[in-house]
Tab-separated table of C-alpha atoms in Angstrom:
chain	number	residue	atom	x	y	z
A	5	MET	CA	68.986	81.049	-21.618
A	6	LYS	CA	72.415	83.038	-22.295
A	7	TYR	CA	73.873	84.814	-19.438
A	8	SER	CA	74.130	88.505	-20.174
A	9	HIS	CA	75.553	89.053	-16.640
A	10	ASN	CA	79.313	88.041	-15.850
A	11	PRO	CA	79.897	87.374	-11.826
A	12	TYR	CA	83.472	87.588	-12.356
A	13	SER	CA	83.851	91.296	-13.696
A	14	GLY	CA	80.572	92.092	-12.167
A	15	ARG	CA	78.969	93.624	-15.551
A	16	LEU	CA	75.193	93.613	-15.209
A	17	SER	CA	75.542	91.431	-12.221
A	18	VAL	CA	73.134	91.500	-9.156
A	19	GLY	CA	72.476	94.535	-7.082
A	20	PHE	CA	73.996	98.148	-7.523
A	21	ARG	CA	77.308	98.426	-8.826
A	22	PHE	CA	80.056	100.903	-9.456
A	23	CYS	CA	82.973	100.902	-12.028
A	24	PHE	CA	86.481	99.993	-10.518
A	25	HIS	CA	89.392	100.209	-12.495
A	26	VAL	CA	92.712	99.529	-10.711
A	27	THR	CA	95.188	97.889	-13.112
A	28	SER	CA	97.192	96.368	-10.028
A	29	ILE	CA	94.063	94.422	-9.139
A	30	ALA	CA	92.669	93.802	-12.418
A	31	HIS	CA	93.489	94.729	-16.090
A	32	ARG	CA	89.894	95.456	-17.143
A	33	PRO	CA	87.510	97.454	-15.322
A	34	LEU	CA	85.526	95.624	-12.456
A	35	PHE	CA	82.027	96.470	-11.589
A	36	LEU	CA	81.591	96.061	-7.744
A	37	PRO	CA	78.576	96.319	-5.331
A	38	ILE	CA	77.914	99.906	-4.129
A	39	GLU	CA	78.561	98.678	-0.614
A	40	MET	CA	82.138	98.388	-1.115
A	41	LYS	CA	82.906	101.830	-2.459
A	42	THR	CA	83.190	103.308	0.999
A	43	LEU	CA	85.427	100.532	2.355
A	44	PRO	CA	89.060	101.996	3.543
A	45	GLN	CA	90.786	99.398	1.499
A	46	ILE	CA	88.872	100.327	-1.768
A	47	GLN	CA	89.403	104.022	-1.263
A	48	ARG	CA	92.881	103.407	-0.665
A	49	LEU	CA	93.471	101.470	-4.263
A	50	LEU	CA	91.329	104.253	-5.852
A	51	LYS	CA	93.923	107.083	-4.801
A	52	GLY	CA	96.850	104.860	-6.268
A	53	GLU	CA	98.087	103.035	-3.084
A	54	SER	CA	99.840	99.915	-3.785
A	55	PRO	CA	97.867	96.714	-3.065
A	56	LEU	CA	100.784	95.268	-1.389
A	57	SER	CA	100.377	97.943	1.511
A	58	VAL	CA	96.657	97.941	1.226
A	59	PHE	CA	96.373	94.221	2.215
A	60	CYS	CA	99.826	93.976	3.907
A	61	GLN	CA	101.045	91.080	1.719
A	62	ASP	CA	104.525	90.852	0.052
A	63	SER	CA	103.455	89.553	-3.625
A	64	ILE	CA	100.804	90.700	-5.773
A	65	LYS	CA	99.193	87.656	-6.206
A	66	SER	CA	98.170	87.308	-2.510
A	67	ALA	CA	97.425	91.009	-2.430
A	68	ARG	CA	94.779	90.174	-5.410
A	69	MET	CA	93.636	87.086	-3.435
A	70	ALA	CA	92.831	89.063	-0.254
A	71	PHE	CA	91.024	91.540	-2.592
A	72	CYS	CA	88.880	88.698	-4.057
A	73	ASP	CA	88.197	87.358	-0.279
A	74	LEU	CA	86.932	90.949	0.669
A	75	ARG	CA	84.928	91.062	-2.497
A	76	GLU	CA	83.205	87.769	-1.533
A	77	ARG	CA	81.822	89.657	1.522
A	78	PHE	CA	79.739	92.000	-0.678
A	79	ASP	CA	79.405	90.257	-3.838
A	80	PHE	CA	76.676	87.213	-3.685
A	81	ALA	CA	77.087	86.456	-7.355
A	82	TYR	CA	80.901	86.473	-7.227
A	83	TRP	CA	80.733	84.456	-4.068
A	84	ALA	CA	78.412	81.743	-5.299
A	85	ALA	CA	80.482	81.232	-8.688
A	86	ARG	CA	83.503	80.700	-6.896
A	87	GLU	CA	82.439	79.111	-3.420
A	88	TYR	CA	78.932	77.406	-3.928
A	89	TYR	CA	78.640	74.216	-5.857
A	90	ILE	CA	75.692	72.292	-6.660
A	91	ARG	CA	74.610	69.340	-8.946
A	92	ASP	CA	73.908	70.373	-12.559
A	93	ILE	CA	70.203	70.353	-13.337
A	94	HIS	CA	71.042	68.549	-16.574
A	95	ASP	CA	73.615	65.736	-15.224
A	96	ALA	CA	73.099	64.975	-11.644
A	97	ASP	CA	76.473	63.283	-11.582
A	98	LYS	CA	78.233	66.608	-12.135
A	99	ILE	CA	78.953	69.362	-9.729
A	100	VAL	CA	79.093	72.772	-10.971
A	101	PRO	CA	79.577	75.934	-9.340
A	102	LEU	CA	76.322	78.357	-8.833
A	103	ARG	CA	76.425	80.586	-11.653
A	104	LEU	CA	73.049	82.646	-11.548
A	105	ASN	CA	70.590	82.002	-14.457
A	106	GLY	CA	68.387	84.811	-15.838
A	107	TYR	CA	65.396	83.987	-13.380
A	108	GLN	CA	68.065	83.418	-10.224
A	109	HIS	CA	69.545	86.675	-11.379
A	110	TYR	CA	66.014	88.280	-11.436
A	111	ILE	CA	65.378	87.205	-7.889
A	112	ILE	CA	68.769	87.935	-6.315
A	113	ASP	CA	68.889	91.272	-8.090
A	114	ILE	CA	65.829	92.514	-6.464
A	115	LEU	CA	66.572	90.947	-3.056
A	116	GLN	CA	70.012	92.751	-3.076
A	117	LYS	CA	68.725	95.926	-4.276
A	118	ARG	CA	66.288	96.325	-1.473
A	119	PHE	CA	68.685	95.155	1.045
A	120	THR	CA	70.845	97.966	0.283
A	121	ASN	CA	67.889	100.092	0.376
A	122	ARG	CA	67.216	98.644	3.939
A	123	GLN	CA	63.680	97.919	2.647
A	124	GLN	CA	61.189	95.052	3.861
A	125	SER	CA	62.546	91.681	3.525
A	126	CYS	CA	59.425	89.519	3.072
A	127	TYR	CA	59.045	88.186	-0.194
A	128	LEU	CA	56.558	86.002	-2.168
A	129	VAL	CA	58.020	84.312	-5.119
A	130	THR	CA	56.012	82.843	-7.802
A	131	LYS	CA	56.045	81.105	-11.086
A	132	SER	CA	53.771	78.480	-13.392
A	133	PHE	CA	56.459	76.795	-15.388
A	134	ARG	CA	58.994	74.385	-15.056
A	135	PRO	CA	62.085	74.284	-12.322
A	136	CYS	CA	64.670	76.994	-12.755
A	137	GLY	CA	66.417	77.013	-9.521
A	138	VAL	CA	64.500	79.178	-7.037
A	139	THR	CA	65.016	77.150	-4.261
A	140	THR	CA	68.659	76.543	-4.906
A	141	CYS	CA	69.309	80.297	-5.324
A	142	ILE	CA	67.250	81.349	-2.206
A	143	GLN	CA	69.147	78.747	-0.170
A	144	ALA	CA	72.349	79.972	-1.214
A	145	TYR	CA	71.843	83.591	-0.789
A	146	GLN	CA	70.356	82.760	2.859
A	147	LEU	CA	73.745	81.026	3.730
A	148	TRP	CA	75.561	83.910	2.130
A	149	LEU	CA	73.586	86.396	4.533
A	150	GLN	CA	74.494	84.386	7.580
A	151	THR	CA	78.111	83.757	6.839
A	152	PHE	CA	78.857	87.614	6.003
A	153	LYS	CA	75.764	89.811	6.998
A	154	CYS	CA	74.219	88.884	9.873
A	155	PRO	CA	74.874	85.627	11.840
A	156	LYS	CA	71.483	84.356	12.959
A	157	HIS	CA	69.955	80.709	12.582
A	158	SER	CA	68.058	79.904	9.688
A	159	PHE	CA	65.113	77.448	8.977
A	160	THR	CA	64.141	75.806	5.575
A	161	CYS	CA	61.050	73.973	5.494
A	162	SER	CA	59.937	71.845	2.780
A	163	ALA	CA	57.533	69.098	1.660
A	164	SER	CA	59.433	66.021	2.725
A	165	GLU	CA	62.861	64.967	3.707
A	166	ILE	CA	63.636	63.737	0.155
A	167	SER	CA	63.367	67.361	-1.142
A	168	LEU	CA	65.419	68.691	1.893
A	169	HIS	CA	68.203	66.237	1.223
A	170	PRO	CA	69.966	68.320	-1.752
A	171	LEU	CA	69.628	71.559	-0.022
A	172	LYS	CA	71.458	70.106	2.874
A	173	GLU	CA	73.917	68.497	0.641
A	174	ASN	CA	74.635	71.784	-0.951
A	175	ILE	CA	75.686	73.342	2.554
A	176	SER	CA	77.504	70.145	3.536
A	177	ARG	CA	79.671	70.612	0.393
A	178	PHE	CA	80.121	74.151	1.032
A	179	LEU	CA	81.589	73.132	4.505
A	180	SER	CA	84.018	70.707	2.646
A	181	SER	CA	81.743	67.599	4.068
A	182	ASP	CA	81.101	64.495	1.966
A	183	VAL	CA	78.642	63.317	4.694
A	184	VAL	CA	75.108	64.941	4.442
A	185	SER	CA	73.961	64.725	8.198
A	186	PRO	CA	70.520	63.024	8.988
A	187	ALA	CA	70.231	65.609	11.805
A	188	LYS	CA	67.705	68.365	11.596
A	189	SER	CA	70.536	71.160	11.752
A	190	ILE	CA	73.701	71.781	10.497
A	191	LEU	CA	76.329	73.910	12.518
A	192	LEU	CA	78.099	76.673	10.647
A	193	PRO	CA	81.496	76.746	11.935
A	194	GLY	CA	83.053	80.148	12.731
A	195	ILE	CA	79.832	82.142	12.699
A	196	GLY	CA	78.084	80.637	15.654
A	197	CYS	CA	74.797	79.723	14.044
A	198	LYS	CA	72.691	76.673	12.728
A	199	ALA	CA	71.017	76.078	9.559
A	200	PHE	CA	67.862	74.175	10.645
A	201	PHE	CA	65.755	71.903	8.329
A	202	ASN	CA	62.257	70.278	8.811
A	203	THR	CA	59.193	69.354	6.710
A	204	PHE	CA	55.788	71.333	7.261
A	205	ARG	CA	54.671	68.156	9.047
A	206	ASN	CA	56.121	69.131	12.090
A	207	PRO	CA	54.842	72.363	12.391
A	208	ASP	CA	56.077	73.103	16.207
A	209	TYR	CA	59.700	72.054	15.502
A	210	ILE	CA	60.993	75.637	15.334
A	211	ARG	CA	59.225	77.089	18.419
A	212	GLY	CA	61.497	78.774	20.773
A	213	ILE	CA	64.606	79.415	18.646
A	214	ASP	CA	65.502	82.887	17.378
A	215	LEU	CA	66.026	82.888	13.657
A	216	GLY	CA	67.082	85.543	11.222
A	217	TYR	CA	66.027	83.514	7.738
A	218	LEU	CA	63.016	81.697	6.778
A	219	HIS	CA	62.821	79.697	3.514
A	220	PHE	CA	59.520	78.061	2.884
A	221	ALA	CA	60.744	76.217	-0.272
A	222	ASP	CA	58.451	74.918	-3.106
A	223	MET	CA	55.006	75.594	-0.850
A	224	SER	CA	52.747	74.476	-3.975
A	225	ARG	CA	54.105	70.781	-3.311
A	226	TRP	CA	53.046	70.923	0.295
A	227	HIS	CA	50.061	68.321	0.427
A	228	ASP	CA	48.021	70.264	3.208
A	229	ASN	CA	44.291	70.565	2.008
A	230	TYR	CA	43.134	73.107	4.397
A	231	GLY	CA	46.213	74.741	4.994
A	232	ALA	CA	46.132	73.850	9.020
A	233	LEU	CA	49.803	72.689	8.998
A	234	SER	CA	51.198	75.192	6.816
A	235	SER	CA	49.450	77.897	8.800
A	236	ARG	CA	50.962	76.650	11.993
A	237	VAL	CA	54.672	76.035	10.846
A	238	TYR	CA	54.623	79.625	9.340
A	239	ALA	CA	52.881	81.378	12.328
A	240	ALA	CA	55.725	79.466	14.584
A	241	ALA	CA	58.470	80.462	12.603
A	242	ARG	CA	57.441	83.938	11.852
A	243	SER	CA	57.337	84.718	15.285
A	244	SER	CA	60.805	83.801	15.964
A	245	VAL	CA	62.037	86.637	13.460
A	246	LEU	CA	62.549	90.074	14.479
A	247	MET	CA	61.935	91.805	11.120
A	248	LYS	CA	64.843	93.875	9.854
A	249	HIS	CA	66.188	94.731	6.539
A	250	ASP	CA	69.017	92.147	7.362
A	251	THR	CA	66.769	89.206	8.030
A	252	LEU	CA	64.910	87.320	5.253
A	253	VAL	CA	61.563	85.655	4.923
A	254	VAL	CA	60.939	83.799	1.547
A	255	LEU	CA	57.580	82.045	0.307
A	256	GLU	CA	58.001	80.327	-2.982
A	257	GLY	CA	56.131	77.876	-5.313
A	258	ASN	CA	54.393	77.346	-8.282
A	259	THR	CA	51.014	78.800	-9.150
A	260	PRO	CA	48.221	77.229	-11.511
A	261	ARG	CA	49.088	77.789	-15.161
A	262	ASP	CA	45.831	79.222	-15.689
A	263	GLU	CA	46.147	82.545	-13.721
A	264	ARG	CA	42.629	83.370	-13.695
A	265	LEU	CA	41.914	85.970	-11.105
A	266	PHE	CA	39.855	83.932	-8.984
A	267	LEU	CA	42.626	84.651	-6.380
A	268	ARG	CA	41.701	88.132	-6.259
A	269	ASP	CA	38.078	87.571	-6.226
A	270	ILE	CA	38.090	85.243	-3.362
A	271	HIS	CA	39.488	88.101	-1.426
A	272	GLN	CA	37.143	90.786	-2.635
A	273	LEU	CA	34.356	88.760	-1.636
A	274	ARG	CA	35.222	89.168	2.047
A	275	LEU	CA	35.082	85.461	2.697
A	276	SER	CA	36.376	83.846	5.950
A	277	ALA	CA	39.939	82.083	5.818
A	278	GLU	CA	38.010	78.655	6.314
A	279	VAL	CA	35.892	79.395	3.063
A	280	ARG	CA	38.716	80.580	1.175
A	281	MET	CA	41.025	77.444	1.930
A	282	SER	CA	38.161	75.230	1.112
A	283	MET	CA	37.824	76.805	-2.180
A	284	LEU	CA	41.518	77.240	-3.131
A	285	SER	CA	41.875	73.509	-2.068
A	286	ASN	CA	40.309	72.527	-5.400
A	287	ILE	CA	42.744	74.365	-7.315
A	288	CYS	CA	45.927	73.670	-5.350
A	289	CYS	CA	47.522	71.240	-2.706
A	290	ASN	CA	48.389	74.014	-0.381
A	291	PRO	CA	45.693	76.540	-0.265
A	292	PHE	CA	47.715	78.332	2.330
A	293	PHE	CA	50.579	79.227	-0.348
A	294	LEU	CA	47.700	80.329	-2.676
A	295	ASP	CA	45.932	82.372	-0.200
A	296	HIS	CA	48.831	84.335	0.131
A	297	VAL	CA	49.351	84.720	-3.745
A	298	SER	CA	45.733	85.906	-4.037
A	299	LEU	CA	46.312	88.351	-1.378
A	300	ALA	CA	49.481	89.738	-3.261
A	301	ASN	CA	46.967	90.136	-6.620
A	302	ILE	CA	44.631	92.676	-4.662
A	303	PRO	CA	45.286	96.345	-5.861
A	304	ASN	CA	45.454	99.272	-3.600
A	305	ILE	CA	46.413	97.356	-0.348
A	306	ILE	CA	49.715	97.357	1.311
A	307	PRO	CA	50.860	93.716	0.976
A	308	HIS	CA	52.407	91.802	3.603
A	309	PHE	CA	55.122	90.444	0.956
A	310	PHE	CA	56.789	91.907	-1.965
A	311	HIS	CA	55.734	89.629	-4.742
A	312	ILE	CA	58.302	88.394	-7.394
A	313	ASN	CA	56.177	86.887	-10.251
A	314	LEU	CA	58.967	85.411	-12.457
A	315	ASN	CA	56.128	84.900	-15.212
A	316	TYR	CA	57.114	88.598	-15.953
A	317	ALA	CA	60.768	88.470	-15.246
A	318	PHE	CA	61.343	89.362	-19.053
A	319	ASP	CA	58.456	91.374	-19.643
A	320	PRO	CA	59.478	95.124	-20.092
A	321	SER	CA	56.154	96.403	-19.223
A	322	ARG	CA	56.458	94.835	-16.040
A	323	LYS	CA	59.811	95.326	-15.194
A	324	VAL	CA	60.758	95.965	-11.434
A	325	ASN	CA	62.310	99.238	-10.886
A	326	ILE	CA	64.377	99.654	-7.912
A	327	THR	CA	66.685	102.754	-7.735
A	328	PRO	CA	69.365	103.580	-5.035
A	329	SER	CA	67.852	105.045	-1.723
A	330	THR	CA	68.981	108.666	-1.509
A	331	SER	CA	68.564	108.569	2.641
């Protein structure tokens, strides 16, 4: 899929943007996150003040570097393209910067716009096709929030230690470490918090730890026939998060290719959770996850999660339209 967005210029990049044209910083217009518009440094540059005095530098090169460092704090896509490196999905021996593909851009654009609007931060991300980097971009976004927005602990839960390894590897690489620790947590220097990792098979591991970010990764691969362990790990982790717009909870995974609305019917029949799990276990190895998907398909109710269905990411008739808050 071709990139229509440019993380370096900011053109069509994620979140709400404004045009910034200061030739002493960049010869061409930049499109910066709307949160930057009121920054004193940006206001001074827009009024024509020299970058040397704005950033207290003695060369234009160092002033531009200071501007780039400032921008990284507010522009996730720009930060990811410059600072966050992952293994190339087409060549595992190749390390490349995270430049958001179309699906990743779609997800982060929604998350970032709702963050700007200070809206609910619980998300359900689903698709029914091949891998496209959902887990990778959520993990990177979570780390960016920890680093620049709200320095709280994060918890990533996955199906196995094998599936957790590349996620820990990405963070270790960001921290300039060649060694991936076998420990269950990674200390993030300078911000006083940790990134915790574990599998769903140890559901009580995270109890008693205050968290700001939860990522339940690739849940459709959790082999949990009646959803008991998934339910416990979710309850334990969710109770550790004080939900605000600057925290984050994401459940993500695949749904069956046949999107029969058995999902909706199961809830409309008002069946007990035990019966629903039993029915869904014939369709998916993790009925707890599919049960949440079914709930998201019920019309005329207030959902617990904002549902991002990537099957419709490029369907104009189902476009998610988020406008800037006027409050």
